Tab-separated table of C-alpha atoms in Angstrom:
chain	number	residue	atom	x	y	z
A	1	UNK	CA	-0.111	0.068	0.003
A	2	UNK	CA	1.319	3.526	-0.851
A	3	UNK	CA	1.806	5.676	2.304
A	4	UNK	CA	0.367	8.924	2.107
A	5	UNK	CA	1.660	10.003	5.637
A	6	UNK	CA	4.333	12.261	4.241
A	7	UNK	CA	1.974	13.980	1.954
A	8	UNK	CA	1.608	17.711	2.797
A	9	UNK	CA	-1.897	18.901	3.899
A	10	UNK	CA	-3.121	22.229	5.037
A	11	UNK	CA	-3.824	22.578	8.871
A	12	UNK	CA	-6.713	24.880	9.201
A	13	UNK	CA	-8.281	26.995	11.958
A	14	UNK	CA	-11.967	26.589	13.422
A	15	UNK	CA	-13.219	28.643	10.390
A	16	UNK	CA	-11.420	26.418	7.741
A	17	UNK	CA	-8.661	29.056	7.129
A	18	UNK	CA	-5.088	27.794	6.262
A	19	UNK	CA	-2.771	28.241	9.145
A	20	UNK	CA	0.185	26.152	7.852
A	21	UNK	CA	1.049	22.925	6.034
A	22	UNK	CA	1.745	19.726	7.874
A	23	UNK	CA	2.413	15.985	7.091
A	24	UNK	CA	-0.952	14.129	6.655
A	25	UNK	CA	0.326	11.483	9.085
A	26	UNK	CA	0.753	14.070	11.756
A	27	UNK	CA	-2.829	15.829	11.641
A	28	UNK	CA	-4.433	13.600	14.111
A	29	UNK	CA	-1.471	13.200	16.322
A	30	UNK	CA	-1.071	17.096	16.588
A	31	UNK	CA	-4.856	17.619	16.897
A	32	UNK	CA	-4.766	19.979	13.653
A	33	UNK	CA	-7.998	20.655	11.934
A	34	UNK	CA	-7.846	19.584	8.210
A	35	UNK	CA	-9.937	19.308	5.006
A	36	UNK	CA	-11.467	16.506	3.113
A	37	UNK	CA	-13.649	15.983	0.037
A	38	UNK	CA	-16.257	13.166	-0.525
A	39	UNK	CA	-18.080	12.244	-3.656
A	40	UNK	CA	-21.522	10.353	-3.907
A	41	UNK	CA	-21.445	8.912	-7.351
A	42	UNK	CA	-24.747	7.637	-8.725
A	43	UNK	CA	-25.751	5.636	-11.793
A	44	UNK	CA	-28.924	6.119	-13.924
A	45	UNK	CA	-30.737	3.650	-11.708
A	46	UNK	CA	-30.282	5.932	-8.710
A	47	UNK	CA	-27.797	3.762	-7.032
A	48	UNK	CA	-24.838	5.000	-4.952
A	49	UNK	CA	-21.339	3.439	-5.572
A	50	UNK	CA	-20.013	2.511	-1.985
A	51	UNK	CA	-16.446	1.580	-1.541
A	52	UNK	CA	-15.328	-1.226	1.144
A	53	UNK	CA	-12.002	-0.231	2.791
A	54	UNK	CA	-9.591	-2.898	2.715
A	55	UNK	CA	-8.898	-4.987	6.004
A	56	UNK	CA	-5.248	-3.494	6.043
A	57	UNK	CA	-6.385	-0.020	6.301
A	58	UNK	CA	-5.451	1.540	9.796
A	59	UNK	CA	-8.661	3.267	10.193
A	60	UNK	CA	-12.104	1.732	9.745
A	61	UNK	CA	-10.736	-1.448	7.938
A	62	UNK	CA	-13.685	-3.300	6.242
A	63	UNK	CA	-16.079	-0.475	6.562
A	64	UNK	CA	-18.239	0.702	3.657
A	65	UNK	CA	-17.865	4.642	2.712
A	66	UNK	CA	-18.324	7.183	0.118
A	67	UNK	CA	-17.812	6.652	-3.551
A	68	UNK	CA	-14.517	8.713	-3.183
A	69	UNK	CA	-12.774	10.318	-0.315
A	70	UNK	CA	-9.638	12.299	-0.219
A	71	UNK	CA	-7.620	14.663	2.156
A	72	UNK	CA	-6.929	17.869	0.343
A	73	UNK	CA	-3.230	18.240	-0.554
A	74	UNK	CA	-1.556	21.473	0.652
A	75	UNK	CA	-2.830	24.454	-1.583
A	76	UNK	CA	-5.324	22.240	-3.337
A	77	UNK	CA	-9.221	23.309	-3.428
A	78	UNK	CA	-12.076	20.732	-2.553
A	79	UNK	CA	-13.128	20.658	-6.011
A	80	UNK	CA	-9.725	20.052	-7.329
A	81	UNK	CA	-9.039	17.364	-4.790
A	82	UNK	CA	-12.343	15.313	-5.481
A	83	UNK	CA	-11.540	15.547	-9.305
A	84	UNK	CA	-8.215	14.287	-8.812
A	85	UNK	CA	-9.100	11.423	-6.557
A	86	UNK	CA	-12.013	10.116	-8.659
A	87	UNK	CA	-9.448	9.781	-11.395
A	88	UNK	CA	-6.744	7.966	-9.061
A	89	UNK	CA	-9.222	5.708	-7.218
A	90	UNK	CA	-11.834	4.905	-9.956
A	91	UNK	CA	-10.472	6.024	-13.279
A	92	UNK	CA	-13.488	8.367	-13.556
A	93	UNK	CA	-12.946	11.774	-15.062
A	94	UNK	CA	-14.948	14.191	-13.397
A	95	UNK	CA	-15.498	17.456	-15.267
A	96	UNK	CA	-17.569	19.522	-13.155
A	97	UNK	CA	-19.108	17.507	-10.072
A	98	UNK	CA	-22.128	19.120	-8.247
A	99	UNK	CA	-21.358	20.683	-5.025
A	100	UNK	CA	-23.843	19.376	-2.514
A	101	UNK	CA	-22.698	21.114	0.728
A	102	UNK	CA	-20.001	21.648	3.260
A	103	UNK	CA	-20.037	20.478	6.830
A	104	UNK	CA	-17.672	19.596	9.651
A	105	UNK	CA	-17.329	16.761	12.098
A	106	UNK	CA	-15.074	15.924	15.114
A	107	UNK	CA	-12.351	13.316	14.217
A	108	UNK	CA	-10.164	11.927	17.068
A	109	UNK	CA	-10.102	15.548	18.664
A	110	UNK	CA	-9.731	17.423	15.238
A	111	UNK	CA	-12.234	19.273	13.220
A	112	UNK	CA	-12.492	17.659	9.869
A	113	UNK	CA	-14.128	20.282	7.281
A	114	UNK	CA	-15.827	18.219	4.476
A	115	UNK	CA	-17.153	19.157	1.213
A	116	UNK	CA	-19.630	16.715	-0.567
A	117	UNK	CA	-20.125	16.482	-4.263
A	118	UNK	CA	-22.161	14.286	-6.385
A	119	UNK	CA	-22.319	13.094	-9.995
A	120	UNK	CA	-23.851	10.407	-12.269
A	121	UNK	CA	-21.661	7.950	-13.908
A	122	UNK	CA	-22.553	4.827	-15.937
A	123	UNK	CA	-19.327	4.052	-17.450
A	124	UNK	CA	-16.575	1.629	-16.175
A	125	UNK	CA	-14.903	1.739	-12.852
A	126	UNK	CA	-11.530	0.507	-11.971
A	127	UNK	CA	-10.919	0.284	-8.131
A	128	UNK	CA	-7.694	1.223	-6.792
A	129	UNK	CA	-7.037	-2.047	-4.802
A	130	UNK	CA	-4.264	-1.084	-2.609
A	131	UNK	CA	-6.631	0.445	-0.065
A	132	UNK	CA	-10.109	-0.411	-1.378
A	133	UNK	CA	-11.283	-4.089	-1.239
A	134	UNK	CA	-14.501	-3.554	-3.420
A	135	UNK	CA	-16.878	-1.054	-4.892
A	136	UNK	CA	-20.430	-1.685	-5.853
A	137	UNK	CA	-23.431	0.439	-6.728
A	138	UNK	CA	-26.172	-0.119	-4.112
A	139	UNK	CA	-29.888	1.056	-4.313
A	140	UNK	CA	-30.560	3.910	-2.061
A	141	UNK	CA	-32.943	1.774	-0.085
A	142	UNK	CA	-30.198	-0.680	0.769
A	143	UNK	CA	-27.890	2.163	1.864
A	144	UNK	CA	-30.715	3.350	4.216
A	145	UNK	CA	-31.213	0.025	5.601
A	146	UNK	CA	-27.464	-0.473	6.252
A	147	UNK	CA	-27.736	2.823	7.989
A	148	UNK	CA	-30.475	1.823	10.309
A	149	UNK	CA	-29.627	-1.804	10.876
A	150	UNK	CA	-25.798	-2.207	10.462
A	151	UNK	CA	-24.242	1.409	11.058
A	152	UNK	CA	-21.191	-0.288	12.387
A	153	UNK	CA	-20.410	-1.345	8.869
A	154	UNK	CA	-20.100	2.174	7.581
A	155	UNK	CA	-17.343	4.907	8.039
A	156	UNK	CA	-18.079	7.622	10.631
A	157	UNK	CA	-17.650	10.261	7.775
A	158	UNK	CA	-20.096	8.363	5.567
A	159	UNK	CA	-22.600	8.342	8.309
A	160	UNK	CA	-22.187	12.137	8.986
A	161	UNK	CA	-22.618	12.969	5.269
A	162	UNK	CA	-25.572	10.721	4.909
A	163	UNK	CA	-27.220	12.348	7.867
A	164	UNK	CA	-26.266	15.709	6.858
A	165	UNK	CA	-27.436	16.006	3.372
A	166	UNK	CA	-30.812	15.067	1.798
A	167	UNK	CA	-30.999	12.545	-0.969
A	168	UNK	CA	-33.451	11.456	-3.359
A	169	UNK	CA	-34.603	11.724	-6.855
A	170	UNK	CA	-34.259	15.340	-7.231
A	171	UNK	CA	-30.643	15.544	-6.058
A	172	UNK	CA	-29.822	12.799	-8.375
A	173	UNK	CA	-31.431	14.345	-11.360
A	174	UNK	CA	-29.715	17.538	-10.891
A	175	UNK	CA	-26.401	16.018	-10.336
A	176	UNK	CA	-23.593	16.661	-12.760
A	177	UNK	CA	-23.659	13.943	-15.596
A	178	UNK	CA	-20.206	12.525	-16.313
A	179	UNK	CA	-19.774	10.641	-19.660
A	180	UNK	CA	-17.075	8.139	-20.040
A	181	UNK	CA	-14.518	8.975	-22.576
A	182	UNK	CA	-14.864	6.912	-25.880
A	183	UNK	CA	-11.708	4.824	-26.308
A	184	UNK	CA	-10.597	4.705	-29.956
C-alpha cells in the first residue's frame, strides 16, 4: 500500500482558514483541523457507488464509505481534490461535479471540514485495490437499511454525510452527469 503519511496537507483554523502545511500523518497526532472532499457517485438507476475499505487500512478497516474520499493536498481546493481522487481511485474523469454542501465533524479531537460532491456515472470503474477491497452500486433503499440496521459497517464520515445532506430523486437528477470517454 502506498503511504500518504508524508503528503503535505493544510492545517486549518476553526473557520477553515489555512494556518500552515503539515504532514498528513501528523494531523490527528497534533490535533490539527484539516480538510477532506467526498463524492457520492450515482448511476442512472439511482444507485450509489459504495467503497469498502481494505482490511489492512489502519482506520475503519472493512467499513463501507463514500464513492470517493480524499484529504486535500496543501494548496488544493475541495473541487480540485475530488476531481483528482476520482481519477486516481476509480479512473473516472469528473468535469464539473455538483457541489452538495459543506459540513464539519469531530475526528479524534480534530475538526474535519468536509465538502460533498455528487455526479452521475454509467461507465466502467476501475478500483484502486491498494486500499479499497471492493466497490459496488447499491440501491438507495439498501444504503438506508444499512444505516439503520448495521451502521457499524459504515465509516463515521459517510454516516455524518448521509445524515447531514438530503438525498433523493431530485438531487440525483440535478447532479452533474459525467460521460465516459470514448476509447478509439
